[in-house]
Tab-separated table of C-alpha atoms in Angstrom:
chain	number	residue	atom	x	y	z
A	1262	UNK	CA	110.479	122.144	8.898
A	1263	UNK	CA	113.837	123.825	8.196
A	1264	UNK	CA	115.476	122.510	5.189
A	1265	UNK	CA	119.475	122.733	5.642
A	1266	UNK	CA	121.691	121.457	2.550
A	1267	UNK	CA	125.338	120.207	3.011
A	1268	UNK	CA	128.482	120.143	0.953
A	1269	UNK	CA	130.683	117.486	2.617
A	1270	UNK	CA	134.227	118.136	1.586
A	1271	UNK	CA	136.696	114.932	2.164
A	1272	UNK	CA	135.500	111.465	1.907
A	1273	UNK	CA	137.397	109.638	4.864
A	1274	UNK	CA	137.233	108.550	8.214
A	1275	UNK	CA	135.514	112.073	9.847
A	1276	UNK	CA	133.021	112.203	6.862
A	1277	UNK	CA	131.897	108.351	7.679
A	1278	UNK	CA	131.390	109.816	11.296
A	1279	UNK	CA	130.072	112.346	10.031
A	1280	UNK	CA	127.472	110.595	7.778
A	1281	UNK	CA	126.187	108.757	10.793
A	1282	UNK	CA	125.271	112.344	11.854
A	1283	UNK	CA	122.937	113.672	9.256
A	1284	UNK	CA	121.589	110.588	8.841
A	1285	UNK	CA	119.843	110.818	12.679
A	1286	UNK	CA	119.127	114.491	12.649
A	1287	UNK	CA	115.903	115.335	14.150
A	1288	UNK	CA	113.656	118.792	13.834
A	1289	UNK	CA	115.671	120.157	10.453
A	1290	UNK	CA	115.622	118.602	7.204
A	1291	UNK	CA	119.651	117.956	6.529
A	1292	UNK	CA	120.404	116.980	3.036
A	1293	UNK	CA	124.080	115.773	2.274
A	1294	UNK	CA	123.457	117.204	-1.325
A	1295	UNK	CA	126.835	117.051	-2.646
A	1296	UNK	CA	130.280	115.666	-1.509
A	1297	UNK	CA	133.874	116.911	-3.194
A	1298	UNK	CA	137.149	114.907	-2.954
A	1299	UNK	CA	140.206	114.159	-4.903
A	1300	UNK	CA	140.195	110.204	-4.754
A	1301	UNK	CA	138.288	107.957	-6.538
A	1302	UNK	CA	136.565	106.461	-3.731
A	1303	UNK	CA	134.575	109.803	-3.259
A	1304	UNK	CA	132.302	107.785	-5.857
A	1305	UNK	CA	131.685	105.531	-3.547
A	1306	UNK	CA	131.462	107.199	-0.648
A	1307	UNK	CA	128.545	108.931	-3.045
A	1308	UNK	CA	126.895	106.076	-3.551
A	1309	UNK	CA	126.859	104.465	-0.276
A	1310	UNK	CA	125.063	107.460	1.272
A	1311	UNK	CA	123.245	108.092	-1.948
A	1312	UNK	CA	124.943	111.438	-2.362
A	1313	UNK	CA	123.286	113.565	-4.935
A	1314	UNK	CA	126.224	115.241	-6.689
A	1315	UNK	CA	130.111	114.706	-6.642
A	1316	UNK	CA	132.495	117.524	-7.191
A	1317	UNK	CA	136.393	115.907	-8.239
A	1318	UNK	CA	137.650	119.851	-6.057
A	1319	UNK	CA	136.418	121.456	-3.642
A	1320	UNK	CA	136.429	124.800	-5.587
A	1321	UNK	CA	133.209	123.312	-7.935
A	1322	UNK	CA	131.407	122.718	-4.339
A	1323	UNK	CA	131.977	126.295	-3.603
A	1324	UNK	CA	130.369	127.537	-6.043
A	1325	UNK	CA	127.468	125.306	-5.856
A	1326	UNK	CA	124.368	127.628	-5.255
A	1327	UNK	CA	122.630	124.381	-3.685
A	1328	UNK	CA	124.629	124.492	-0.496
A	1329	UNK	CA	124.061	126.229	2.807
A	1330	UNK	CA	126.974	124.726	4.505
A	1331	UNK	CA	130.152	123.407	4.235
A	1332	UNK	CA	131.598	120.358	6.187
A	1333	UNK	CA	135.531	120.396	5.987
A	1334	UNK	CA	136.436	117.198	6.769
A	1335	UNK	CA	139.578	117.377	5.345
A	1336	UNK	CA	143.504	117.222	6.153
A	1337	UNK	CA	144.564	119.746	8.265
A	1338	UNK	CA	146.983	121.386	6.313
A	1339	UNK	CA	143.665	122.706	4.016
A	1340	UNK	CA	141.786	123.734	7.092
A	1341	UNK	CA	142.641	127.848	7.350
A	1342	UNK	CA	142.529	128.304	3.451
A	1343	UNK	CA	138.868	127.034	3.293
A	1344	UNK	CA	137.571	128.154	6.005
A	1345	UNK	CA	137.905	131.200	4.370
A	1346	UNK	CA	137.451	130.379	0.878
A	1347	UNK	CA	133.873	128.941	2.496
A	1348	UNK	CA	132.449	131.823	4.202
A	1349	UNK	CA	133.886	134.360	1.224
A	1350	UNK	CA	131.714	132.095	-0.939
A	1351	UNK	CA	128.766	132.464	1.119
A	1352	UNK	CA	128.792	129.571	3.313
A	1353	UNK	CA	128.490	128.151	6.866
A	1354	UNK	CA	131.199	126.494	7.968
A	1355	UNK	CA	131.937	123.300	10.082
A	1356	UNK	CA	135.860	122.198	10.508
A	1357	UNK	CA	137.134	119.471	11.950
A	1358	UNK	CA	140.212	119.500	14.390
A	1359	UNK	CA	142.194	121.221	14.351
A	1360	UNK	CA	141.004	124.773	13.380
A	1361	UNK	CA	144.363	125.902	11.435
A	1362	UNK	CA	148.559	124.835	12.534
A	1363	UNK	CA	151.619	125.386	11.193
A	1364	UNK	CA	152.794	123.288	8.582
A	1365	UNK	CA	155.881	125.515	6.817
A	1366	UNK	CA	156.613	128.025	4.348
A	1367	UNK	CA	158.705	128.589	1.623
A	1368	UNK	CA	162.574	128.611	3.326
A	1369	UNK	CA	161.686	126.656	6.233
A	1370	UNK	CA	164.113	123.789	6.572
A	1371	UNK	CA	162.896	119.881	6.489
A	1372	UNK	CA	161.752	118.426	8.386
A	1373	UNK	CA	160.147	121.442	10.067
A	1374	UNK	CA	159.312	119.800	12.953
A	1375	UNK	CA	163.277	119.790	13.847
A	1376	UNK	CA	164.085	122.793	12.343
A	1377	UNK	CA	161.681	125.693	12.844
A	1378	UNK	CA	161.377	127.158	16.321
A	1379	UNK	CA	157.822	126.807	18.157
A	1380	UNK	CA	158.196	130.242	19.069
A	1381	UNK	CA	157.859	131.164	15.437
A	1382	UNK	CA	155.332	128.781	14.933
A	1383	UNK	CA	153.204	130.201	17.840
A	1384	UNK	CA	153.774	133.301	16.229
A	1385	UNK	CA	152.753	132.687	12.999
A	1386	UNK	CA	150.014	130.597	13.861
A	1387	UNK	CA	148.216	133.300	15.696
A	1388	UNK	CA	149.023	135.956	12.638
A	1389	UNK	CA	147.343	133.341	9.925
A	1390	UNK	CA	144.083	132.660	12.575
A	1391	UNK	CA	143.778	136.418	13.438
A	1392	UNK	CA	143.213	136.132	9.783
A	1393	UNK	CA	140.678	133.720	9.574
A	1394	UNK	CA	138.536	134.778	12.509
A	1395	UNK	CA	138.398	138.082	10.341
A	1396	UNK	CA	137.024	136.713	7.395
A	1397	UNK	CA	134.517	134.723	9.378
A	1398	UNK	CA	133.372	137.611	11.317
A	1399	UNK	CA	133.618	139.611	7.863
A	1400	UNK	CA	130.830	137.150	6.469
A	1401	UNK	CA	128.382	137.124	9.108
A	1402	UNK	CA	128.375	133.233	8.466
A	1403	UNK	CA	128.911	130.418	11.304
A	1404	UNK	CA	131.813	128.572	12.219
A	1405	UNK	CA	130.888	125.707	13.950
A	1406	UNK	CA	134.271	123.632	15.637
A	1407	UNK	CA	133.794	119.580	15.233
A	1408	UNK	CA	134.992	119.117	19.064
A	1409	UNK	CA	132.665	115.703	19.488
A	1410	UNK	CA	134.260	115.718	23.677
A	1411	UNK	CA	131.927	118.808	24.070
A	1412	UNK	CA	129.278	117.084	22.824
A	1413	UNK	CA	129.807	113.598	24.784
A	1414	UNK	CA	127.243	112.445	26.994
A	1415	UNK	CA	129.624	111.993	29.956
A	1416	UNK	CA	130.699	115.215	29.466
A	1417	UNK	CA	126.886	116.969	28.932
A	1418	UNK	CA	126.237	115.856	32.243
A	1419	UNK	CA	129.416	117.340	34.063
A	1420	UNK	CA	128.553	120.308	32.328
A	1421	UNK	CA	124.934	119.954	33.682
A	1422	UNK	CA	126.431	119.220	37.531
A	1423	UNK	CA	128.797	122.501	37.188
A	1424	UNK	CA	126.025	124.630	36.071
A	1425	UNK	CA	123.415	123.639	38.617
A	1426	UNK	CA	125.928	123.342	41.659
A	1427	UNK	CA	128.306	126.498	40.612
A	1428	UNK	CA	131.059	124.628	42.122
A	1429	UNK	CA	134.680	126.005	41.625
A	1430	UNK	CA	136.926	123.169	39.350
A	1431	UNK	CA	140.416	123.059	41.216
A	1432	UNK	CA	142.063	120.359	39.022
A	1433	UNK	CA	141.305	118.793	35.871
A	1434	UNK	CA	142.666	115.405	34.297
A	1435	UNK	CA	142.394	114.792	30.547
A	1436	UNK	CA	143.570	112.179	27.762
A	1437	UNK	CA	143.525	110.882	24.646
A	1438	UNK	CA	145.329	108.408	23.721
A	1439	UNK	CA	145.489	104.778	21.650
A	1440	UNK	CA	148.070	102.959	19.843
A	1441	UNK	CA	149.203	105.277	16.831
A	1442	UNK	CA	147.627	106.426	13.691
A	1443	UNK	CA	148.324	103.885	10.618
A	1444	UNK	CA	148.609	107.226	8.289
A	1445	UNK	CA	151.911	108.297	6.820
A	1446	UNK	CA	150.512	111.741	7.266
A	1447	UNK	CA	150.618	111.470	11.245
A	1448	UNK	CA	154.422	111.090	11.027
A	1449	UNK	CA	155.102	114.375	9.753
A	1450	UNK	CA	154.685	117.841	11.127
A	1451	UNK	CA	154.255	119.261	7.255
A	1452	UNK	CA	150.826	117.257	7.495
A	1453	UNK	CA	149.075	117.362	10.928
A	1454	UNK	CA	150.826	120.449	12.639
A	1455	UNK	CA	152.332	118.401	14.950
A	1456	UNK	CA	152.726	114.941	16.726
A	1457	UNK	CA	149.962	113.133	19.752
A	1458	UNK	CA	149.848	116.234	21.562
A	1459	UNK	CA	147.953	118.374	18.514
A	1460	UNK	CA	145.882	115.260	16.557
A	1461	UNK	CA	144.435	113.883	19.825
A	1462	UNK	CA	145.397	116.124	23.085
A	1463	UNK	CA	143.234	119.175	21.094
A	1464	UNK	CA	140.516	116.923	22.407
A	1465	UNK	CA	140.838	116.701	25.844
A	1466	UNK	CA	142.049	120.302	25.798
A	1467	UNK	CA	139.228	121.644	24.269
A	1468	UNK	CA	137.298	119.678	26.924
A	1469	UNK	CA	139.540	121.585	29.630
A	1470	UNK	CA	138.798	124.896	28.401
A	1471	UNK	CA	134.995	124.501	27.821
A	1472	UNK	CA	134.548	123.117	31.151
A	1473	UNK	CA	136.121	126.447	32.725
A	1474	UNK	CA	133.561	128.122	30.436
A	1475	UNK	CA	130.785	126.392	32.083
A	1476	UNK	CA	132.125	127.286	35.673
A	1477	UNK	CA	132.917	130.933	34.674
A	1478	UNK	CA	129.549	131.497	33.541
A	1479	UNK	CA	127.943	129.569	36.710
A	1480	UNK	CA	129.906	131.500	38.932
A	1481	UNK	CA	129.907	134.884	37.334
A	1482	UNK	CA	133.542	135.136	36.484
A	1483	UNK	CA	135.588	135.753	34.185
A	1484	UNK	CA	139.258	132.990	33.361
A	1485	UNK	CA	141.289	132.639	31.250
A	1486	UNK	CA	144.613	130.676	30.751
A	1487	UNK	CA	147.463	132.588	32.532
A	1488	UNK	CA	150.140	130.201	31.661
A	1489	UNK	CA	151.212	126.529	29.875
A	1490	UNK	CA	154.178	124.520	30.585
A	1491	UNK	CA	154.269	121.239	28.788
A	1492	UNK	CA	157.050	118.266	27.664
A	1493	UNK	CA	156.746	116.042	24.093
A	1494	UNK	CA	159.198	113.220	22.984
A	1495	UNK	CA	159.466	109.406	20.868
A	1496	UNK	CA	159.286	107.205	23.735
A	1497	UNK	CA	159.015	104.182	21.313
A	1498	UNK	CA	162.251	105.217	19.588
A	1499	UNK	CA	164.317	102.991	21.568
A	1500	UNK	CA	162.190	99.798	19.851
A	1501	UNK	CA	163.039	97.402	17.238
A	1502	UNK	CA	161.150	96.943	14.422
A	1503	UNK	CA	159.861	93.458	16.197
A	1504	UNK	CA	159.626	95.015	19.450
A	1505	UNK	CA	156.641	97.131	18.297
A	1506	UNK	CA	154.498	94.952	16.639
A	1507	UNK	CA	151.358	96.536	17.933
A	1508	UNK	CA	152.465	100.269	18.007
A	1509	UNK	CA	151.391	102.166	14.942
A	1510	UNK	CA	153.095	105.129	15.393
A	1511	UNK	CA	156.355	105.968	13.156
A	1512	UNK	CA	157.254	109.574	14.166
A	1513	UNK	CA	159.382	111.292	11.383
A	1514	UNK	CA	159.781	114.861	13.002
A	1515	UNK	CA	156.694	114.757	15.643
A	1516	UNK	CA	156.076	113.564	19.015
A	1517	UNK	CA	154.780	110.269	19.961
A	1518	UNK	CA	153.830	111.394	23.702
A	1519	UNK	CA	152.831	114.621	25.598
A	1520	UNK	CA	151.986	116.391	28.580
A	1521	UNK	CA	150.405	119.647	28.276
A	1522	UNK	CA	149.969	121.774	31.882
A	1523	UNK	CA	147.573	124.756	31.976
A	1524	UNK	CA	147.260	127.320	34.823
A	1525	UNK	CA	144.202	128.972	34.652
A	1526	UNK	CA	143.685	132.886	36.065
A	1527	UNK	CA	141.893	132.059	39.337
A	1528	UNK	CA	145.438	130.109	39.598
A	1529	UNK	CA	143.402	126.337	39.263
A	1530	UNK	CA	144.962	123.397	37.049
A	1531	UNK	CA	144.639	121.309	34.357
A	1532	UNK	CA	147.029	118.408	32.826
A	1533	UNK	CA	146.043	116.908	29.422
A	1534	UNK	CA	147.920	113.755	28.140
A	1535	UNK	CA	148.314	112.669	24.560
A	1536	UNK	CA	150.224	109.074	23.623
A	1537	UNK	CA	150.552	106.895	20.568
A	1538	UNK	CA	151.489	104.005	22.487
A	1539	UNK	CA	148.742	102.880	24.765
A	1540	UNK	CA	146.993	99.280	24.174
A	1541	UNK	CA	143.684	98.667	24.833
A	1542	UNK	CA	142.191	100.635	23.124
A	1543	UNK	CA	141.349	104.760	22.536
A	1544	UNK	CA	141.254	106.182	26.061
A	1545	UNK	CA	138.817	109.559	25.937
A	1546	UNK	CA	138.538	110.611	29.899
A	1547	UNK	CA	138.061	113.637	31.904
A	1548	UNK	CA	138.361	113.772	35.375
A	1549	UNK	CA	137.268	117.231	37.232
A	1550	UNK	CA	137.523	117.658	41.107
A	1551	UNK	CA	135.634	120.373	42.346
A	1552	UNK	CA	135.617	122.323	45.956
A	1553	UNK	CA	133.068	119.723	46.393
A	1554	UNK	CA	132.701	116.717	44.435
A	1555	UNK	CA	135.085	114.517	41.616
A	1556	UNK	CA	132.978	113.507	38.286
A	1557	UNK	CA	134.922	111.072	36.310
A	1558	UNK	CA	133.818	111.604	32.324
A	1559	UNK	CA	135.176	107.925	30.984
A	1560	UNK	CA	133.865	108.423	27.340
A	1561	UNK	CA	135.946	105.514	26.327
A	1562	UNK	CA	136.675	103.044	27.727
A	1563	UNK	CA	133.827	102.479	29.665
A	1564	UNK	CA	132.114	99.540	31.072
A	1565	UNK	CA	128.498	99.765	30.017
A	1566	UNK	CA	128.911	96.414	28.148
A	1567	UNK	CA	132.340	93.883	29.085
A	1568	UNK	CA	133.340	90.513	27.225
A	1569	UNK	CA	135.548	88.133	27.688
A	1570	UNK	CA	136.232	86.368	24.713
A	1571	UNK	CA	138.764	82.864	23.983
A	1572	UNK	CA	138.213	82.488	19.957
A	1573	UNK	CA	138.899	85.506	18.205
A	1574	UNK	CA	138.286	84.215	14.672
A	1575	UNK	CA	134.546	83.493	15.471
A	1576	UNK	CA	134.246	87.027	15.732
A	1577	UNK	CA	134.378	87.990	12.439
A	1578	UNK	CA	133.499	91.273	11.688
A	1579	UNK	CA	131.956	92.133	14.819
A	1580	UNK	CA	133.127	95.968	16.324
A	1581	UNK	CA	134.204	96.448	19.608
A	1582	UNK	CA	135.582	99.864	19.995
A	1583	UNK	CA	138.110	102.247	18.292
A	1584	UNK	CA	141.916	101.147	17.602
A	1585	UNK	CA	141.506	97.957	19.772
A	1586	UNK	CA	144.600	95.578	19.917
A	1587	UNK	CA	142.288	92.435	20.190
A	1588	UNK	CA	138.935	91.282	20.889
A	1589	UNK	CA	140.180	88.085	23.497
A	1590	UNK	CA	140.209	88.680	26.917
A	1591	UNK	CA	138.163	90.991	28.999
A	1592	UNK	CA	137.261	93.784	26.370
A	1593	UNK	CA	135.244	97.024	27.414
A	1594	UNK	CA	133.170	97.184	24.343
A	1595	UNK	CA	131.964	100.871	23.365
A	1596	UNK	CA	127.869	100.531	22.242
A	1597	UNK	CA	126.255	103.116	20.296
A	1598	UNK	CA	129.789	104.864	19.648
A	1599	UNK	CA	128.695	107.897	17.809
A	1600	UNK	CA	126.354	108.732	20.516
A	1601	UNK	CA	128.835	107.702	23.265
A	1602	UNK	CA	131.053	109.891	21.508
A	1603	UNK	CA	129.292	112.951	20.848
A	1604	UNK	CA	129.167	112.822	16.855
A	1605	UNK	CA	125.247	112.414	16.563
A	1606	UNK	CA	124.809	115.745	19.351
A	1607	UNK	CA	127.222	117.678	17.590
A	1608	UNK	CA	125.826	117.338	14.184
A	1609	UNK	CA	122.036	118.017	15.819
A	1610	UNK	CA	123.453	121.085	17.433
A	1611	UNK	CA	125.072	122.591	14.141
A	1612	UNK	CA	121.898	121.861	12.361
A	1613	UNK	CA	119.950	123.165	14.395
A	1614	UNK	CA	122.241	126.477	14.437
A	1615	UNK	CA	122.514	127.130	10.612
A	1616	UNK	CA	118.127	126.569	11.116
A	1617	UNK	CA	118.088	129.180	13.587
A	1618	UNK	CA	121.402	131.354	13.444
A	1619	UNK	CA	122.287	130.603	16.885
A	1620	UNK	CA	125.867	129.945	18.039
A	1621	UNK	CA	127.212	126.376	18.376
A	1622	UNK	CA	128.299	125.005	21.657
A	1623	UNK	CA	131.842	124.530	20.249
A	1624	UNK	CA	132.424	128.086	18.874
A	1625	UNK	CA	135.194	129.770	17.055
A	1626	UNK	CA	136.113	130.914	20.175
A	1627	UNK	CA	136.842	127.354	21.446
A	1628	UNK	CA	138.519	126.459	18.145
A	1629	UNK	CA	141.124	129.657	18.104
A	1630	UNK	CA	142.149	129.388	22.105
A	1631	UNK	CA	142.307	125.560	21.506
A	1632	UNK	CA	144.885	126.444	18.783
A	1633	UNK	CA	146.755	129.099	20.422
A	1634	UNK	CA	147.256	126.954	23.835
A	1635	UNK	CA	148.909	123.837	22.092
A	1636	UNK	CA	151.670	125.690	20.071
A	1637	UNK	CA	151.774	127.722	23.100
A	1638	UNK	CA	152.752	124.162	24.947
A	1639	UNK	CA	154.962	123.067	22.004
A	1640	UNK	CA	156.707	126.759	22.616
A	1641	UNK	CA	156.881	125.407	25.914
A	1642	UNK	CA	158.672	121.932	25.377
A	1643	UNK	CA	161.043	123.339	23.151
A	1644	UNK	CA	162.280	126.079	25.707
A	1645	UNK	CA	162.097	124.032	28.237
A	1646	UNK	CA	159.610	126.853	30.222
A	1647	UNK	CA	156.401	128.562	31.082
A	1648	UNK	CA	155.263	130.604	28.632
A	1649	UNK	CA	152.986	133.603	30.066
A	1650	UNK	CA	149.790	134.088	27.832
């Protein structure tokens, strides 16, 4: 059996999800051998998945001759600077969203979000990934995109449908939203590259594009994206402190809605929606209509288990789904998440690819249009247009 080692870089949220992965891998021997992060709780985080090694930077895990590939689950300010730093030191690569952004330079005005134009951004976004996808190619090493929505169940099987049918998608539907991040980073475009519309639309854009992947391929065509028109704002701004009680989100120079519209070249449609203000609960859905069919993807929320609930203290620690405002009521509770989700199949698949030196499902080519399409709709917003791609 294949024997792949992993350097986990980042100790938060995505590498907990990301844990769950490795730990279910089937057919390859992963080993998280070592795991680098600033914080003290990287210790831990060591220790609780009985981690072999720690590294305090991620420069010692570089140069670890131990690991085969890298897992950046890291902010995404870091994310173009070591991607390449990874493959120049010999190693596969897996990122999390998003691939690279813009998140100022030396000059730019504070907050940047209000003060740099998107054009520019779009601009120098594609300069710095043009960049990156060179030093990747350079190294002959993988680059493996941690999209989980490709990987979803609910979305494997409209994948499966489009393939086996060939039918022609005219329209396409997509969101994620929740309630607002509780990070301080979220608030500011410095730190995430932007506001809903890049930290959770990328998602159900990704989705978008991958699905006209699928078709293309079915059908024997080639499409593209031929244009994006989109709108962002702070629809909570108009709140008082005691009005919001539930909302998370604190924008400082980002958005805390947006709607992202992409024309495709065969001239078909896609919307995807992105809002830090929706209770309930994360909302993860897909709907595709086809010349001859609608498949509804509703990765979360979904019904396969409902409760209704009076007493929420009884409940203790008990997990219903992702950035849920309560457990009383009628509650559509999310089992097996990180299969539901698409962590565990996305893991398996990038195993399996550093084992064999295959290509992942969600490529570098995913992660790179991904990225030039959402600055491309913040370009967009700003102007006020359609901007021509």
């Amino acid at each position: 059996m294949a024997k792949v080692r992993v350097g986990l870089i980042g100790s938060g949220f995505a590498a907990e999800l990301h844990m769950q992965g490795y730990r279910r891998v089937f057919g390859v021997e992963a080993e998280v051998s070592a795991v680098a992060a600033r914080g003290d709780h990287v210790r831990d985080f060591a220790a609780r998945h009985r981690i072999g090694r720690v590294h305090r930077d991620a420069a010692a895990l570089l140069a670890d001759p131990e690991i085969d590939v890298v897992d950046l689950c890291t902010p995404p300010a870091t994310h173009g600077a070591m991607i390449v730093a990874a493959v120049r030191a010999g190693k596969h690569v897996i990122c999390e969203k998003p691939f690279c952004g813009y998140f100022g330079r030396a000059g730019d005005a504070a907050p940047i979000g209000q003060h740099v134009p998107k054009s520019l951004m779009y601009e120098r976004v594609l300069a710095e990934m043009d960049e990156i996808r060179a030093a990747i190619v350079a190294s002959g090493k993988l680059f493996m995109y941690a999209e989980d929505w490709v990987y979803a169940p609910a979305l494997a099987k409209t994948v499966e449908i489009l393939h086996t049918t060939g039918d022609k998608i005219l329209f396409m539907k997509a969101e994620e939203s929740h309630s607002g991040s509780h990070a301080a980073h979220a608030a500011q475009w410095s730190m995430t590259g932007g506001g809903s519309l890049i930290r959770m639309g990328c998602h159900p854009l990704a989705a978008v594009l991958y699905l006209k992947r699928v078709e293309a391929r079915a059908r024997g065509e080639t499409i593209g994206v031929r244009d994006v028109t989109a709108d962002v704002g702070n629809v909570t701004a108009s709140l008082a402190p005691s009005e919001r009680p539930f909302i998370k989100a604190n924008p400082v120079d980002v958005e805390d809605w947006g709607m992202m519209t992409v024309t495709f070249t065969d001239g078909t449609k896609a919307i995807v929606l992105s809002g830090d203000m929706i209770m309930g609960g994360v909302r993860n859905l897909i709907e595709t209509y086809t010349n001859s069919g609608s498949l509804f993807a509703n990765i979360t929320p979904n019904n396969q288990m409902t409760t209704y609930m009076t007493d929420e203290s009884k409940l203790g620690g008990v997990y219903f789904t992702e950035k849920v405002d309560c457990k009383t009521g009628w509650q559509f509770v999310c089992l097996e998440e990180e299969w539901t989700r698409g962590y565990l199949q996305e893991i398996q698949d990038f195993m399996e690819c550093v084992a064999t030196g295959r290509q992942p499902l969600a490529d570098l080519q995913l992660a790179c249009e991904t990225t030039r399409i959402q600055y491309a709709g913040y370009w967009a917003a700003e102007e006020g247009r359609r901007i021509a791609l």
